[in-house]
XYZ file of N, CA and C in Angstrom:
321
model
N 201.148 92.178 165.892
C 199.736 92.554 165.922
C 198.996 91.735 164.862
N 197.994 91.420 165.197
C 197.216 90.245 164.275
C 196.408 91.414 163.002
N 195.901 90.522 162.191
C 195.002 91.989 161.028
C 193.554 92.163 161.919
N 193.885 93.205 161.499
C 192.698 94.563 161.886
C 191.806 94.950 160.680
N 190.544 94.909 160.308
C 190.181 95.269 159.583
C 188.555 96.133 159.393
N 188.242 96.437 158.786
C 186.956 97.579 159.075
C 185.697 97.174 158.036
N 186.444 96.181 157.537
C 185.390 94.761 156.642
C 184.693 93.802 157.537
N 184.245 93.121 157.194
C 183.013 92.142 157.695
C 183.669 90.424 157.050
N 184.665 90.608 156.472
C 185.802 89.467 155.765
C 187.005 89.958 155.266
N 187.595 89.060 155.201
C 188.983 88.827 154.715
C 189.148 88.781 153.470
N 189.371 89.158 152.292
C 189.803 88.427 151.160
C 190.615 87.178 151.271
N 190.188 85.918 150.427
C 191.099 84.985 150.345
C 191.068 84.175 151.737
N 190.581 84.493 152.641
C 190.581 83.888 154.056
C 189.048 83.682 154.345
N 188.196 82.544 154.884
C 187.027 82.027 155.633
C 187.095 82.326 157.558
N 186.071 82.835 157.511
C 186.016 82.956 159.063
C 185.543 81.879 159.588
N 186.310 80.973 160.295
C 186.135 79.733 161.182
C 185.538 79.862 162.410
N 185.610 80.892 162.849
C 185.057 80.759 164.384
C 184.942 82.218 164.934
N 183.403 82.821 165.538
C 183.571 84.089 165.986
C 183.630 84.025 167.645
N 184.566 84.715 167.784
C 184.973 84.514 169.441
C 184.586 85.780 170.505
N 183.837 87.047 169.712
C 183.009 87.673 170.158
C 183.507 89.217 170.029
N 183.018 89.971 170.779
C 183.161 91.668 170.383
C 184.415 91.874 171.518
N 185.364 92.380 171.003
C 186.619 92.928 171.782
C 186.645 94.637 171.292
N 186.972 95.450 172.548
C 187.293 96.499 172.225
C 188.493 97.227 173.351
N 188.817 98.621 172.613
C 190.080 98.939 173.698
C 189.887 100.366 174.042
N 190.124 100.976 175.218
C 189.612 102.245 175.210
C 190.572 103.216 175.593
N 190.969 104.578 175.447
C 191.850 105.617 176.234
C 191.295 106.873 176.375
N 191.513 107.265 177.447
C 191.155 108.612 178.215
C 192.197 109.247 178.087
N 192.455 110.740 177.258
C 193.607 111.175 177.278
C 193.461 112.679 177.959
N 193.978 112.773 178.951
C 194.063 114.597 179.132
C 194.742 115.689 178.754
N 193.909 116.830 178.288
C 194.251 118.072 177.344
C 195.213 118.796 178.608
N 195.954 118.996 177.855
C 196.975 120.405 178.871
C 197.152 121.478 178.504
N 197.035 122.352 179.162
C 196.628 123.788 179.480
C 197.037 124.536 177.986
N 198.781 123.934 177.700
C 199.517 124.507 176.711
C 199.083 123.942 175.104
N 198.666 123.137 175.172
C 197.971 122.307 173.437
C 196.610 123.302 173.838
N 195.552 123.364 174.846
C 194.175 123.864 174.596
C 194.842 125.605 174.145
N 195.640 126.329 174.838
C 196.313 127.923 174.381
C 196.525 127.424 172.733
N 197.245 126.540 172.337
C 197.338 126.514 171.213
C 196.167 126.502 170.142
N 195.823 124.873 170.864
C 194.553 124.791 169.309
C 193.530 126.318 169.774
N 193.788 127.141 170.228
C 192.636 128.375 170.604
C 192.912 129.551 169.939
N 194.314 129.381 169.506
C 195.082 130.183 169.088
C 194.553 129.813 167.175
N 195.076 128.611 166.963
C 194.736 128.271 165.708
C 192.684 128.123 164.888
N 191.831 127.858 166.234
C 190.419 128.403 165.757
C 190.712 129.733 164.925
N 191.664 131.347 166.025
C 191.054 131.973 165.500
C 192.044 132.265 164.178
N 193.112 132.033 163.674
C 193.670 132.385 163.246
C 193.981 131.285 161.542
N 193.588 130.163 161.980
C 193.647 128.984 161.031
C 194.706 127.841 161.174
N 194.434 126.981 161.204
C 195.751 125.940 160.515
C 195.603 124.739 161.561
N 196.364 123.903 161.965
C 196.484 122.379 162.721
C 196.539 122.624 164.080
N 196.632 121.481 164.651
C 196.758 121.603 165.725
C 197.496 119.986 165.931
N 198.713 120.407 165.826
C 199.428 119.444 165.760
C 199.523 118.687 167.463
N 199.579 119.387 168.359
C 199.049 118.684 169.634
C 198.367 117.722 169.624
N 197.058 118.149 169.408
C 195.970 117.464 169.195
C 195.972 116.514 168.219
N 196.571 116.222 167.095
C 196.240 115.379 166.092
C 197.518 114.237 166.461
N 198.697 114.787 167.576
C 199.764 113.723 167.752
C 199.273 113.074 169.422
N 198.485 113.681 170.325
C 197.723 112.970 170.704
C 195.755 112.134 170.717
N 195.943 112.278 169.472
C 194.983 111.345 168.875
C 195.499 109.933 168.044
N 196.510 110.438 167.683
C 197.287 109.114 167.055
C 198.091 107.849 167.967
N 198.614 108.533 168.916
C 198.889 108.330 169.830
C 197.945 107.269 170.706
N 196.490 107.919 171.021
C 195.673 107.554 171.584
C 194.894 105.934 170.341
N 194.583 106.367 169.121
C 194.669 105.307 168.287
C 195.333 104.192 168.145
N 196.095 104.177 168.320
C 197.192 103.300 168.277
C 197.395 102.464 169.384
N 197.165 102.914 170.397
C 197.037 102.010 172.079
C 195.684 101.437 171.761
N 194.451 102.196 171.380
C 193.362 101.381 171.858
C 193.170 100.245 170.801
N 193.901 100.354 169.487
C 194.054 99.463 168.443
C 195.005 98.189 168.962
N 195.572 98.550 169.560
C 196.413 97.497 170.720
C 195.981 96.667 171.448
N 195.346 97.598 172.321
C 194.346 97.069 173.347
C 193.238 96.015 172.695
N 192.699 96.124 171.477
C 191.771 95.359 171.357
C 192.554 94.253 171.046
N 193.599 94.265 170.144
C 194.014 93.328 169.653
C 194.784 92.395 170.574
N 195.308 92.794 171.691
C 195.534 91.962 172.389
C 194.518 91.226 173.190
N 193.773 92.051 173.271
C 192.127 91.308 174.189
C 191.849 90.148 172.604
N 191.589 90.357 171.592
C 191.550 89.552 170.855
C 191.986 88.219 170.345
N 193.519 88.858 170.775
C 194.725 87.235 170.674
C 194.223 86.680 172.285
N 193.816 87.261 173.029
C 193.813 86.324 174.287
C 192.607 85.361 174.311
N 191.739 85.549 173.294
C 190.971 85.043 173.277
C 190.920 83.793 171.870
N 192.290 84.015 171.555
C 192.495 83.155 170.354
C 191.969 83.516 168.974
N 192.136 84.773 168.739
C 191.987 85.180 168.057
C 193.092 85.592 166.906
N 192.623 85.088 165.705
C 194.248 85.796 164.617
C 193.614 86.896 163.151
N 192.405 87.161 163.882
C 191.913 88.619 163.242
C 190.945 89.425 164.175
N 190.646 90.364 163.804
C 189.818 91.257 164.306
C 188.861 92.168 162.793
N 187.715 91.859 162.575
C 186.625 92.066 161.474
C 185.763 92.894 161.940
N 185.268 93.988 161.158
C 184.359 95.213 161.753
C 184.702 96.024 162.269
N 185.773 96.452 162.659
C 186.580 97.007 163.434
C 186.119 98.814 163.414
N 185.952 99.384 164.247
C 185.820 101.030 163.845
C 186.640 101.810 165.182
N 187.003 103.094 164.955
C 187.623 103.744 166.034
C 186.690 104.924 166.283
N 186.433 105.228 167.518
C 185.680 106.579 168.010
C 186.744 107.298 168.935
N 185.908 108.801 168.851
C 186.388 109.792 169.683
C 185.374 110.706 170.135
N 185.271 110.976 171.360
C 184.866 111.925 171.807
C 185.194 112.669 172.998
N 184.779 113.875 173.030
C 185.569 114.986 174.009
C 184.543 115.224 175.284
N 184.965 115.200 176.187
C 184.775 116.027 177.100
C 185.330 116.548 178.197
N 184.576 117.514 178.949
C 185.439 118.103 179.260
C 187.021 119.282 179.019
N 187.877 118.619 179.428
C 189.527 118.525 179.056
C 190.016 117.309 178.426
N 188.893 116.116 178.403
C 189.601 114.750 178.040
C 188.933 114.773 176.485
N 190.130 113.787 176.428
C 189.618 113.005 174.878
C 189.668 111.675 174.768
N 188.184 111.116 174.723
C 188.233 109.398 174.989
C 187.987 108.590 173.484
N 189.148 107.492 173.426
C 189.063 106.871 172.137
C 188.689 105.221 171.995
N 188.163 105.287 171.680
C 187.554 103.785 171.848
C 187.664 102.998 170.186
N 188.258 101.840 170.559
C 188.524 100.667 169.610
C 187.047 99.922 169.894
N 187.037 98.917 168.514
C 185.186 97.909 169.033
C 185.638 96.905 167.260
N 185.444 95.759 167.817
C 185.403 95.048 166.592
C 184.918 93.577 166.782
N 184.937 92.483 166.181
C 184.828 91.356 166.184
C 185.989 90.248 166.035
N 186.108 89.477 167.420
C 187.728 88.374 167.088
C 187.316 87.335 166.338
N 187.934 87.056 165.394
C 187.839 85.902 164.923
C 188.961 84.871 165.029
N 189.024 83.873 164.455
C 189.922 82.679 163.899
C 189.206 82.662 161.909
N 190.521 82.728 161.250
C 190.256 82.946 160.033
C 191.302 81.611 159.851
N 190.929 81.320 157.984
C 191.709 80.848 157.708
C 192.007 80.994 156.027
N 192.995 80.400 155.568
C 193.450 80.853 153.950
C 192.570 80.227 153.308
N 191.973 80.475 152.310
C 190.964 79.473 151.467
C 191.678 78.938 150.113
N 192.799 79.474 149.805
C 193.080 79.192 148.833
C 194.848 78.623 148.734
């Protein structure tokens, strides 16, 4: 996986070339038995470990996803980078968004 970052530069590295906005997205669906749970934990308190192991889960692909849309485009960073989530429905959609670059060492 190439660097990912949530900066606007690199330390120590010059951005040579911007190759444009890449992003990666996932639709994940809630099941019956995680929504009983996290419903359970509103009223009572504490995690919802369902939910937080498919969000990571879901992170992690769309952090993928960009980055490979990124290397295909000749890219050996990704700058600006942010992750979203939002719900609806039963789903939970996560979206990657950043900028590919070509960097290089300056020093």
């Amino acid at each position: 996986m190439l660097t990912i970052t949530t900066t606007n530069n690199l330390d120590g590295y010059e951005v040579v070339e911007y190759l444009g906005i890449v992003t990666g997205e996932a639709v994940s669906g809630i099941n019956m038995f995680r929504d009983i749970g996290a419903g359970l934990r509103n009223v009572f308190g504490g995690r919802s470990a369902g939910y937080e192991d498919e969000m990571a889960q879901a992170r992690e692909e769309v952090l993928r996803e960009m980055s490979q849309r990124a290397e295909a485009l000749g890219a050996n960073a990704v700058i600006g980078a942010n992750v979203g989530y939002e719900t609806f429905t039963e789903m939970i959609m996560t979206t990657a968004c950043g900028t590919a670059v070509r960097v290089r060492r300056t020093s």
